[in-house]
Amino acid sequence: MRFLMMHRVDESDPQSWNPSQEFIGKMGAFIQEAAEKDILITAEGVHPTEKGSLVRKARGAAIRVTDGPFAEAKEVIGGFALINAADRAEAVEFAKRYVELFDQEIEVEIRQVVEFDEIPVQD
């Protein structure tokens, strides 16, 4: 099964966007190990919201685009990883190892990816 892990960080914490060399080394080793074990499919960090946009559409309304930064959001997505795991429990254990790498407050949301063969066929 594939799981998407999205980590949230405090947008105002400079450490969120300027990682130390020590952190980069630890994360690089973690990523390499996970890739070699065929757990990690891909992982990336993202830029702060000032380089992003939100595209919203309410039911029956026009599409609205808001350029960042997003003042209403304190915690924002700082990056993501797509992993292979036998089940959610295994994905949670991987996420625990992942968050241990950080010296700052972090939250990781784990969501199972819907596979094509899981989509119900409509007659």
Tab-separated table of N, CA, C and O in Angstrom:
chain	number	residue	atom	x	y	z
A	1	MET	N	0.839	-1.180	0.000
A	1	MET	CA	0.000	0.000	0.000
A	1	MET	C	0.880	1.237	0.000
A	1	MET	O	1.973	1.224	0.552
A	2	ARG	N	0.352	2.270	-0.632
A	2	ARG	CA	1.075	3.546	-0.617
A	2	ARG	C	0.406	4.493	0.376
A	2	ARG	O	-0.810	4.498	0.508
A	3	PHE	N	1.250	5.269	1.047
A	3	PHE	CA	0.771	6.260	2.001
A	3	PHE	C	1.459	7.589	1.704
A	3	PHE	O	2.651	7.624	1.407
A	4	LEU	N	0.680	8.656	1.805
A	4	LEU	CA	1.207	10.008	1.665
A	4	LEU	C	1.397	10.572	3.061
A	4	LEU	O	0.476	10.532	3.880
A	5	MET	N	2.599	11.037	3.338
A	5	MET	CA	2.897	11.713	4.602
A	5	MET	C	3.125	13.183	4.286
A	5	MET	O	3.945	13.506	3.449
A	6	MET	N	2.373	14.058	4.936
A	6	MET	CA	2.562	15.499	4.772
A	6	MET	C	2.961	16.058	6.121
A	6	MET	O	2.249	15.853	7.102
A	7	HIS	N	4.103	16.732	6.164
A	7	HIS	CA	4.485	17.300	7.459
A	7	HIS	C	4.196	18.792	7.485
A	7	HIS	O	4.364	19.488	6.507
A	8	ARG	N	3.673	19.201	8.651
A	8	ARG	CA	3.323	20.596	8.866
A	8	ARG	C	4.331	21.211	9.822
A	8	ARG	O	4.753	20.573	10.789
A	9	VAL	N	4.686	22.444	9.527
A	9	VAL	CA	5.631	23.194	10.355
A	9	VAL	C	5.047	24.570	10.654
A	9	VAL	O	4.114	25.018	10.000
A	10	ASP	N	5.626	25.235	11.628
A	10	ASP	CA	5.237	26.600	11.974
A	10	ASP	C	5.828	27.525	10.913
A	10	ASP	O	7.045	27.619	10.779
A	11	GLU	N	4.969	28.186	10.164
A	11	GLU	CA	5.415	29.058	9.067
A	11	GLU	C	6.366	30.148	9.548
A	11	GLU	O	7.273	30.547	8.829
A	12	SER	N	6.188	30.623	10.780
A	12	SER	CA	7.001	31.742	11.267
A	12	SER	C	8.355	31.311	11.839
A	12	SER	O	9.190	32.154	12.143
A	13	ASP	N	8.583	30.013	11.975
A	13	ASP	CA	9.844	29.510	12.529
A	13	ASP	C	10.897	29.463	11.423
A	13	ASP	O	10.766	28.684	10.474
A	14	PRO	N	11.953	30.282	11.518
A	14	PRO	CA	12.978	30.300	10.462
A	14	PRO	C	13.616	28.932	10.217
A	14	PRO	O	14.018	28.624	9.099
A	15	GLN	N	13.658	28.099	11.234
A	15	GLN	CA	14.239	26.766	11.098
A	15	GLN	C	13.442	25.914	10.096
A	15	GLN	O	13.990	25.002	9.482
A	16	SER	N	12.170	26.241	9.913
A	16	SER	CA	11.330	25.492	8.970
A	16	SER	C	11.830	25.625	7.541
A	16	SER	O	11.650	24.724	6.724
A	17	TRP	N	12.436	26.744	7.220
A	17	TRP	CA	12.814	27.026	5.842
A	17	TRP	C	14.326	27.113	5.653
A	17	TRP	O	14.800	27.224	4.522
A	18	ASN	N	15.098	27.079	6.730
A	18	ASN	CA	16.559	27.151	6.654
A	18	ASN	C	17.166	26.040	7.508
A	18	ASN	O	17.693	26.295	8.590
A	19	PRO	N	17.094	24.798	7.019
A	19	PRO	CA	17.591	23.686	7.833
A	19	PRO	C	19.104	23.748	8.023
A	19	PRO	O	19.833	24.233	7.162
A	20	SER	N	19.545	23.232	9.165
A	20	SER	CA	20.982	23.184	9.447
A	20	SER	C	21.653	22.111	8.599
A	20	SER	O	20.989	21.196	8.099
A	21	GLN	N	22.953	22.219	8.474
A	21	GLN	CA	23.720	21.201	7.731
A	21	GLN	C	23.585	19.846	8.419
A	21	GLN	O	23.518	18.817	7.759
A	22	GLU	N	23.534	19.858	9.749
A	22	GLU	CA	23.368	18.609	10.499
A	22	GLU	C	22.033	17.943	10.135
A	22	GLU	O	21.977	16.741	9.885
A	23	PHE	N	20.959	18.747	10.100
A	23	PHE	CA	19.650	18.207	9.750
A	23	PHE	C	19.659	17.671	8.320
A	23	PHE	O	19.143	16.586	8.059
A	24	ILE	N	20.241	18.421	7.402
A	24	ILE	CA	20.298	17.984	5.998
A	24	ILE	C	21.022	16.641	5.897
A	24	ILE	O	20.594	15.742	5.174
A	25	GLY	N	22.098	16.469	6.653
A	25	GLY	CA	22.828	15.203	6.656
A	25	GLY	C	22.001	14.057	7.206
A	25	GLY	O	21.957	12.966	6.623
A	26	LYS	N	21.323	14.295	8.352
A	26	LYS	CA	20.476	13.254	8.958
A	26	LYS	C	19.336	12.880	8.020
A	26	LYS	O	19.039	11.700	7.841
A	27	MET	N	18.694	13.882	7.427
A	27	MET	CA	17.571	13.617	6.544
A	27	MET	C	18.048	12.885	5.288
A	27	MET	O	17.394	11.956	4.817
A	28	GLY	N	19.194	13.285	4.758
A	28	GLY	CA	19.736	12.618	3.571
A	28	GLY	C	20.006	11.147	3.824
A	28	GLY	O	19.677	10.287	2.992
A	29	ALA	N	20.591	10.827	4.970
A	29	ALA	CA	20.868	9.428	5.317
A	29	ALA	C	19.566	8.650	5.496
A	29	ALA	O	19.445	7.499	5.047
A	30	PHE	N	18.583	9.264	6.143
A	30	PHE	CA	17.287	8.626	6.352
A	30	PHE	C	16.620	8.330	5.011
A	30	PHE	O	16.105	7.237	4.783
A	31	ILE	N	16.626	9.316	4.119
A	31	ILE	CA	16.004	9.156	2.807
A	31	ILE	C	16.714	8.057	2.010
A	31	ILE	O	16.067	7.216	1.386
A	32	GLN	N	18.025	8.058	2.040
A	32	GLN	CA	18.777	7.044	1.300
A	32	GLN	C	18.456	5.640	1.821
A	32	GLN	O	18.216	4.723	1.044
A	33	GLU	N	18.449	5.480	3.133
A	33	GLU	CA	18.136	4.176	3.724
A	33	GLU	C	16.729	3.721	3.333
A	33	GLU	O	16.512	2.577	2.938
A	34	ALA	N	15.750	4.633	3.438
A	34	ALA	CA	14.362	4.293	3.110
A	34	ALA	C	14.201	3.957	1.627
A	34	ALA	O	13.447	3.054	1.267
A	35	ALA	N	14.920	4.661	0.767
A	35	ALA	CA	14.856	4.376	-0.672
A	35	ALA	C	15.476	3.015	-0.979
A	35	ALA	O	14.934	2.239	-1.780
A	36	GLU	N	16.610	2.711	-0.346
A	36	GLU	CA	17.274	1.424	-0.568
A	36	GLU	C	16.423	0.255	-0.096
A	36	GLU	O	16.514	-0.839	-0.646
A	37	LYS	N	15.577	0.462	0.914
A	37	LYS	CA	14.686	-0.580	1.429
A	37	LYS	C	13.352	-0.616	0.682
A	37	LYS	O	12.435	-1.332	1.083
A	38	ASP	N	13.221	0.190	-0.381
A	38	ASP	CA	11.996	0.287	-1.179
A	38	ASP	C	10.781	0.732	-0.369
A	38	ASP	O	9.650	0.369	-0.679
A	39	ILE	N	11.032	1.508	0.678
A	39	ILE	CA	9.938	2.108	1.443
A	39	ILE	C	9.578	3.452	0.825
A	39	ILE	O	8.408	3.735	0.567
A	40	LEU	N	10.586	4.255	0.567
A	40	LEU	CA	10.370	5.609	0.062
A	40	LEU	C	10.231	5.623	-1.448
A	40	LEU	O	11.084	5.099	-2.162
A	41	ILE	N	9.157	6.217	-1.929
A	41	ILE	CA	8.951	6.413	-3.364
A	41	ILE	C	9.505	7.774	-3.758
A	41	ILE	O	10.263	7.891	-4.702
A	42	THR	N	9.115	8.812	-3.022
A	42	THR	CA	9.633	10.157	-3.255
A	42	THR	C	9.408	10.997	-1.999
A	42	THR	O	8.515	10.704	-1.216
A	43	ALA	N	10.224	12.005	-1.826
A	43	ALA	CA	10.074	12.929	-0.699
A	43	ALA	C	10.637	14.275	-1.120
A	43	ALA	O	11.677	14.334	-1.779
A	44	GLU	N	9.964	15.327	-0.747
A	44	GLU	CA	10.390	16.682	-1.099
A	44	GLU	C	9.968	17.656	-0.017
A	44	GLU	O	8.925	17.478	0.616
A	45	GLY	N	10.751	18.689	0.155
A	45	GLY	CA	10.342	19.832	0.950
A	45	GLY	C	9.698	20.832	0.008
A	45	GLY	O	9.846	20.736	-1.208
A	46	VAL	N	8.960	21.771	0.569
A	46	VAL	CA	8.343	22.805	-0.259
A	46	VAL	C	8.754	24.182	0.258
A	46	VAL	O	9.202	24.324	1.391
A	47	HIS	N	8.607	25.186	-0.591
A	47	HIS	CA	8.924	26.570	-0.225
A	47	HIS	C	7.836	27.129	0.695
A	47	HIS	O	6.716	26.612	0.733
A	48	PRO	N	8.126	28.222	1.391
A	48	PRO	CA	7.109	28.880	2.227
A	48	PRO	C	5.902	29.319	1.392
A	48	PRO	O	5.982	29.432	0.159
A	49	THR	N	4.806	29.602	2.074
A	49	THR	CA	3.571	29.951	1.374
A	49	THR	C	3.679	31.237	0.564
A	49	THR	O	2.885	31.454	-0.348
A	50	GLU	N	4.662	32.085	0.865
A	50	GLU	CA	4.816	33.313	0.063
A	50	GLU	C	5.090	32.993	-1.403
A	50	GLU	O	4.880	33.830	-2.273
A	51	LYS	N	5.531	31.780	-1.688
A	51	LYS	CA	5.767	31.356	-3.069
A	51	LYS	C	4.655	30.437	-3.571
A	51	LYS	O	4.823	29.751	-4.568
A	52	GLY	N	3.521	30.426	-2.854
A	52	GLY	CA	2.426	29.539	-3.222
A	52	GLY	C	1.126	30.276	-3.459
A	52	GLY	O	1.052	31.499	-3.315
A	53	SER	N	0.132	29.526	-3.828
A	53	SER	CA	-1.222	30.040	-4.036
A	53	SER	C	-2.225	29.005	-3.562
A	53	SER	O	-1.943	27.813	-3.559
A	54	LEU	N	-3.393	29.473	-3.168
A	54	LEU	CA	-4.529	28.616	-2.857
A	54	LEU	C	-5.570	28.825	-3.949
A	54	LEU	O	-5.884	29.965	-4.291
A	55	VAL	N	-6.087	27.746	-4.473
A	55	VAL	CA	-7.153	27.813	-5.471
A	55	VAL	C	-8.373	27.158	-4.815
A	55	VAL	O	-8.320	25.990	-4.435
A	56	ARG	N	-9.451	27.931	-4.680
A	56	ARG	CA	-10.647	27.447	-3.993
A	56	ARG	C	-11.865	27.597	-4.882
A	56	ARG	O	-11.967	28.541	-5.651
A	57	LYS	N	-12.791	26.660	-4.692
A	57	LYS	CA	-14.080	26.760	-5.358
A	57	LYS	C	-15.132	26.241	-4.397
A	57	LYS	O	-15.107	25.072	-4.027
A	58	ALA	N	-15.999	27.122	-3.963
A	58	ALA	CA	-17.135	26.714	-3.139
A	58	ALA	C	-18.232	26.208	-4.067
A	58	ALA	O	-18.304	26.621	-5.238
A	59	ARG	N	-19.063	25.323	-3.547
A	59	ARG	CA	-20.151	24.776	-4.373
A	59	ARG	C	-20.990	25.916	-4.955
A	59	ARG	O	-21.450	26.783	-4.235
A	60	GLY	N	-21.109	25.925	-6.268
A	60	GLY	CA	-21.912	26.930	-6.945
A	60	GLY	C	-21.267	28.300	-7.061
A	60	GLY	O	-21.899	29.248	-7.511
A	61	ALA	N	-20.016	28.430	-6.651
A	61	ALA	CA	-19.345	29.732	-6.677
A	61	ALA	C	-18.215	29.733	-7.696
A	61	ALA	O	-17.823	28.692	-8.217
A	62	ALA	N	-17.714	30.921	-7.951
A	62	ALA	CA	-16.593	31.067	-8.881
A	62	ALA	C	-15.292	30.594	-8.213
A	62	ALA	O	-15.182	30.552	-6.988
A	63	ILE	N	-14.343	30.266	-9.018
A	63	ILE	CA	-13.026	29.873	-8.524
A	63	ILE	C	-12.316	31.108	-7.998
A	63	ILE	O	-12.332	32.168	-8.626
A	64	ARG	N	-11.682	30.966	-6.840
A	64	ARG	CA	-10.974	32.069	-6.209
A	64	ARG	C	-9.522	31.663	-5.986
A	64	ARG	O	-9.241	30.568	-5.510
A	65	VAL	N	-8.592	32.540	-6.334
A	65	VAL	CA	-7.166	32.283	-6.149
A	65	VAL	C	-6.615	33.296	-5.153
A	65	VAL	O	-6.839	34.494	-5.291
A	66	THR	N	-5.896	32.789	-4.149
A	66	THR	CA	-5.250	33.640	-3.158
A	66	THR	C	-3.765	33.348	-3.198
A	66	THR	O	-3.348	32.201	-3.011
A	67	ASP	N	-2.967	34.368	-3.451
A	67	ASP	CA	-1.518	34.196	-3.429
A	67	ASP	C	-1.027	34.281	-1.991
A	67	ASP	O	-1.571	35.016	-1.173
A	68	GLY	N	0.041	33.523	-1.704
A	68	GLY	CA	0.618	33.513	-0.359
A	68	GLY	C	1.370	34.793	-0.086
A	68	GLY	O	1.589	35.600	-0.978
A	69	PRO	N	1.754	35.038	1.149
A	69	PRO	CA	1.591	34.130	2.284
A	69	PRO	C	0.156	34.103	2.780
A	69	PRO	O	-0.613	35.016	2.526
A	70	PHE	N	-0.179	33.030	3.491
A	70	PHE	CA	-1.531	32.829	3.966
A	70	PHE	C	-1.600	33.201	5.439
A	70	PHE	O	-1.239	32.421	6.307
A	71	ALA	N	-2.058	34.391	5.720
A	71	ALA	CA	-2.056	34.949	7.080
A	71	ALA	C	-2.856	34.099	8.061
A	71	ALA	O	-2.518	34.020	9.233
A	72	GLU	N	-3.917	33.455	7.581
A	72	GLU	CA	-4.768	32.689	8.490
A	72	GLU	C	-4.150	31.362	8.917
A	72	GLU	O	-4.626	30.710	9.829
A	73	ALA	N	-3.073	30.946	8.279
A	73	ALA	CA	-2.465	29.647	8.584
A	73	ALA	C	-1.160	29.825	9.360
A	73	ALA	O	-0.240	30.467	8.879
A	74	LYS	N	-1.107	29.251	10.559
A	74	LYS	CA	0.141	29.262	11.318
A	74	LYS	C	0.977	28.057	10.911
A	74	LYS	O	2.149	28.170	10.607
A	75	GLU	N	0.347	26.876	10.919
A	75	GLU	CA	1.032	25.669	10.503
A	75	GLU	C	0.715	25.411	9.040
A	75	GLU	O	-0.438	25.475	8.622
A	76	VAL	N	1.766	25.127	8.287
A	76	VAL	CA	1.617	24.914	6.856
A	76	VAL	C	2.389	23.661	6.450
A	76	VAL	O	3.254	23.183	7.186
A	77	ILE	N	2.088	23.145	5.282
A	77	ILE	CA	2.811	21.976	4.783
A	77	ILE	C	4.244	22.394	4.475
A	77	ILE	O	4.486	23.356	3.761
A	78	GLY	N	5.181	21.671	5.050
A	78	GLY	CA	6.604	21.938	4.840
A	78	GLY	C	7.230	20.948	3.885
A	78	GLY	O	8.326	21.169	3.370
A	79	GLY	N	6.538	19.846	3.634
A	79	GLY	CA	7.053	18.841	2.722
A	79	GLY	C	6.171	17.609	2.750
A	79	GLY	O	5.177	17.538	3.468
A	80	PHE	N	6.560	16.638	1.934
A	80	PHE	CA	5.765	15.414	1.833
A	80	PHE	C	6.668	14.247	1.485
A	80	PHE	O	7.788	14.420	1.002
A	81	ALA	N	6.151	13.058	1.741
A	81	ALA	CA	6.815	11.830	1.324
A	81	ALA	C	5.740	10.853	0.892
A	81	ALA	O	4.660	10.796	1.486
A	82	LEU	N	6.027	10.103	-0.132
A	82	LEU	CA	5.155	9.030	-0.591
A	82	LEU	C	5.904	7.739	-0.308
A	82	LEU	O	7.048	7.575	-0.762
A	83	ILE	N	5.279	6.854	0.488
A	83	ILE	CA	5.974	5.646	0.919
A	83	ILE	C	5.167	4.389	0.612
A	83	ILE	O	3.956	4.457	0.399
A	84	ASN	N	5.849	3.258	0.623
A	84	ASN	CA	5.236	1.937	0.566
A	84	ASN	C	5.232	1.384	1.988
A	84	ASN	O	6.257	1.442	2.673
A	85	ALA	N	4.110	0.846	2.423
A	85	ALA	CA	4.026	0.213	3.732
A	85	ALA	C	2.991	-0.902	3.660
A	85	ALA	O	2.055	-0.835	2.864
A	86	ALA	N	3.164	-1.905	4.493
A	86	ALA	CA	2.236	-3.039	4.497
A	86	ALA	C	0.850	-2.628	4.981
A	86	ALA	O	-0.156	-3.154	4.520
A	87	ASP	N	0.816	-1.659	5.914
A	87	ASP	CA	-0.451	-1.199	6.469
A	87	ASP	C	-0.227	0.142	7.168
A	87	ASP	O	0.897	0.654	7.200
A	88	ARG	N	-1.303	0.699	7.724
A	88	ARG	CA	-1.201	2.003	8.375
A	88	ARG	C	-0.258	1.964	9.574
A	88	ARG	O	0.488	2.912	9.809
A	89	ALA	N	-0.274	0.868	10.324
A	89	ALA	CA	0.610	0.767	11.492
A	89	ALA	C	2.078	0.886	11.072
A	89	ALA	O	2.862	1.561	11.740
A	90	GLU	N	2.443	0.249	9.987
A	90	GLU	CA	3.824	0.349	9.503
A	90	GLU	C	4.129	1.768	9.039
A	90	GLU	O	5.233	2.282	9.277
A	91	ALA	N	3.175	2.427	8.393
A	91	ALA	CA	3.360	3.815	7.963
A	91	ALA	C	3.542	4.736	9.168
A	91	ALA	O	4.373	5.644	9.146
A	92	VAL	N	2.794	4.486	10.236
A	92	VAL	CA	2.924	5.284	11.460
A	92	VAL	C	4.307	5.097	12.070
A	92	VAL	O	4.939	6.070	12.502
A	93	GLU	N	4.803	3.879	12.097
A	93	GLU	CA	6.145	3.634	12.638
A	93	GLU	C	7.206	4.360	11.826
A	93	GLU	O	8.151	4.927	12.374
A	94	PHE	N	7.053	4.386	10.504
A	94	PHE	CA	7.980	5.117	9.649
A	94	PHE	C	7.900	6.612	9.953
A	94	PHE	O	8.931	7.290	10.062
A	95	ALA	N	6.687	7.126	10.119
A	95	ALA	CA	6.499	8.547	10.423
A	95	ALA	C	7.122	8.916	11.762
A	95	ALA	O	7.679	10.006	11.922
A	96	LYS	N	7.065	8.023	12.728
A	96	LYS	CA	7.698	8.281	14.026
A	96	LYS	C	9.205	8.448	13.860
A	96	LYS	O	9.809	9.337	14.462
A	97	ARG	N	9.821	7.584	13.070
A	97	ARG	CA	11.258	7.704	12.812
A	97	ARG	C	11.553	9.020	12.097
A	97	ARG	O	12.556	9.682	12.369
A	98	TYR	N	10.687	9.409	11.184
A	98	TYR	CA	10.839	10.638	10.413
A	98	TYR	C	10.806	11.869	11.328
A	98	TYR	O	11.686	12.722	11.261
A	99	VAL	N	9.802	11.947	12.206
A	99	VAL	CA	9.681	13.132	13.055
A	99	VAL	C	10.812	13.229	14.076
A	99	VAL	O	11.137	14.324	14.522
A	100	GLU	N	11.418	12.107	14.422
A	100	GLU	CA	12.552	12.129	15.346
A	100	GLU	C	13.734	12.917	14.773
A	100	GLU	O	14.568	13.411	15.518
A	101	LEU	N	13.800	13.071	13.464
A	101	LEU	CA	14.893	13.802	12.825
A	101	LEU	C	14.831	15.303	13.100
A	101	LEU	O	15.839	15.993	13.032
A	102	PHE	N	13.650	15.812	13.412
A	102	PHE	CA	13.424	17.247	13.569
A	102	PHE	C	13.689	17.695	14.993
A	102	PHE	O	13.324	17.007	15.940
A	103	ASP	N	14.294	18.880	15.147
A	103	ASP	CA	14.504	19.493	16.462
A	103	ASP	C	13.404	20.498	16.788
A	103	ASP	O	13.434	21.127	17.833
A	104	GLN	N	12.483	20.691	15.883
A	104	GLN	CA	11.415	21.659	16.066
A	104	GLN	C	10.085	20.920	16.168
A	104	GLN	O	10.006	19.718	15.928
A	105	GLU	N	9.044	21.663	16.505
A	105	GLU	CA	7.710	21.078	16.552
A	105	GLU	C	7.272	20.735	15.133
A	105	GLU	O	7.442	21.527	14.205
A	106	ILE	N	6.726	19.544	14.976
A	106	ILE	CA	6.303	19.082	13.656
A	106	ILE	C	5.105	18.158	13.816
A	106	ILE	O	4.964	17.482	14.839
A	107	GLU	N	4.259	18.155	12.823
A	107	GLU	CA	3.094	17.278	12.797
A	107	GLU	C	3.083	16.597	11.441
A	107	GLU	O	3.333	17.246	10.416
A	108	VAL	N	2.824	15.301	11.422
A	108	VAL	CA	2.774	14.557	10.165
A	108	VAL	C	1.396	13.922	10.022
A	108	VAL	O	0.942	13.207	10.915
A	109	GLU	N	0.739	14.208	8.906
A	109	GLU	CA	-0.527	13.562	8.572
A	109	GLU	C	-0.216	12.421	7.616
A	109	GLU	O	0.529	12.603	6.653
A	110	ILE	N	-0.798	11.268	7.886
A	110	ILE	CA	-0.580	10.077	7.059
A	110	ILE	C	-1.908	9.696	6.431
A	110	ILE	O	-2.906	9.528	7.133
A	111	ARG	N	-1.908	9.561	5.114
A	111	ARG	CA	-3.142	9.191	4.403
A	111	ARG	C	-2.839	8.099	3.395
A	111	ARG	O	-1.886	8.205	2.617
A	112	GLN	N	-3.645	7.031	3.417
A	112	GLN	CA	-3.474	5.968	2.437
A	112	GLN	C	-3.922	6.471	1.072
A	112	GLN	O	-4.938	7.159	0.951
A	113	VAL	N	-3.148	6.142	0.063
A	113	VAL	CA	-3.451	6.536	-1.309
A	113	VAL	C	-4.478	5.564	-1.885
A	113	VAL	O	-4.365	4.348	-1.711
A	114	VAL	N	-5.476	6.080	-2.577
A	114	VAL	CA	-6.470	5.245	-3.236
A	114	VAL	C	-5.823	4.655	-4.495
A	114	VAL	O	-5.350	5.395	-5.357
A	115	GLU	N	-5.794	3.341	-4.553
A	115	GLU	CA	-5.239	2.659	-5.725
A	115	GLU	C	-6.342	2.497	-6.771
A	115	GLU	O	-7.523	2.412	-6.450
A	116	PHE	N	-5.939	2.431	-8.029
A	116	PHE	CA	-6.903	2.356	-9.139
A	116	PHE	C	-7.874	1.188	-8.970
A	116	PHE	O	-9.067	1.333	-9.198
A	117	ASP	N	-7.360	0.043	-8.538
A	117	ASP	CA	-8.225	-1.134	-8.418
A	117	ASP	C	-9.176	-1.055	-7.222
A	117	ASP	O	-10.050	-1.909	-7.045
A	118	GLU	N	-9.059	-0.033	-6.385
A	118	GLU	CA	-9.978	0.158	-5.273
A	118	GLU	C	-11.182	1.028	-5.634
A	118	GLU	O	-12.130	1.111	-4.866
A	119	ILE	N	-11.138	1.655	-6.775
A	119	ILE	CA	-12.219	2.540	-7.196
A	119	ILE	C	-13.393	1.685	-7.647
A	119	ILE	O	-13.251	0.822	-8.518
A	120	PRO	N	-14.560	1.894	-7.040
A	120	PRO	CA	-15.727	1.075	-7.422
A	120	PRO	C	-16.112	1.328	-8.878
A	120	PRO	O	-16.095	2.456	-9.355
A	121	VAL	N	-16.486	0.249	-9.536
A	121	VAL	CA	-16.934	0.352	-10.931
A	121	VAL	C	-18.406	0.677	-10.932
A	121	VAL	O	-19.201	-0.003	-10.273
A	122	GLN	N	-18.777	1.731	-11.642
A	122	GLN	CA	-20.181	2.151	-11.730
A	122	GLN	C	-20.782	1.607	-13.017
A	122	GLN	O	-20.186	1.708	-14.065
A	123	ASP	N	-21.957	1.029	-12.913
A	123	ASP	CA	-22.633	0.508	-14.114
A	123	ASP	C	-23.410	1.586	-14.808
A	123	ASP	O	-23.926	2.474	-14.327
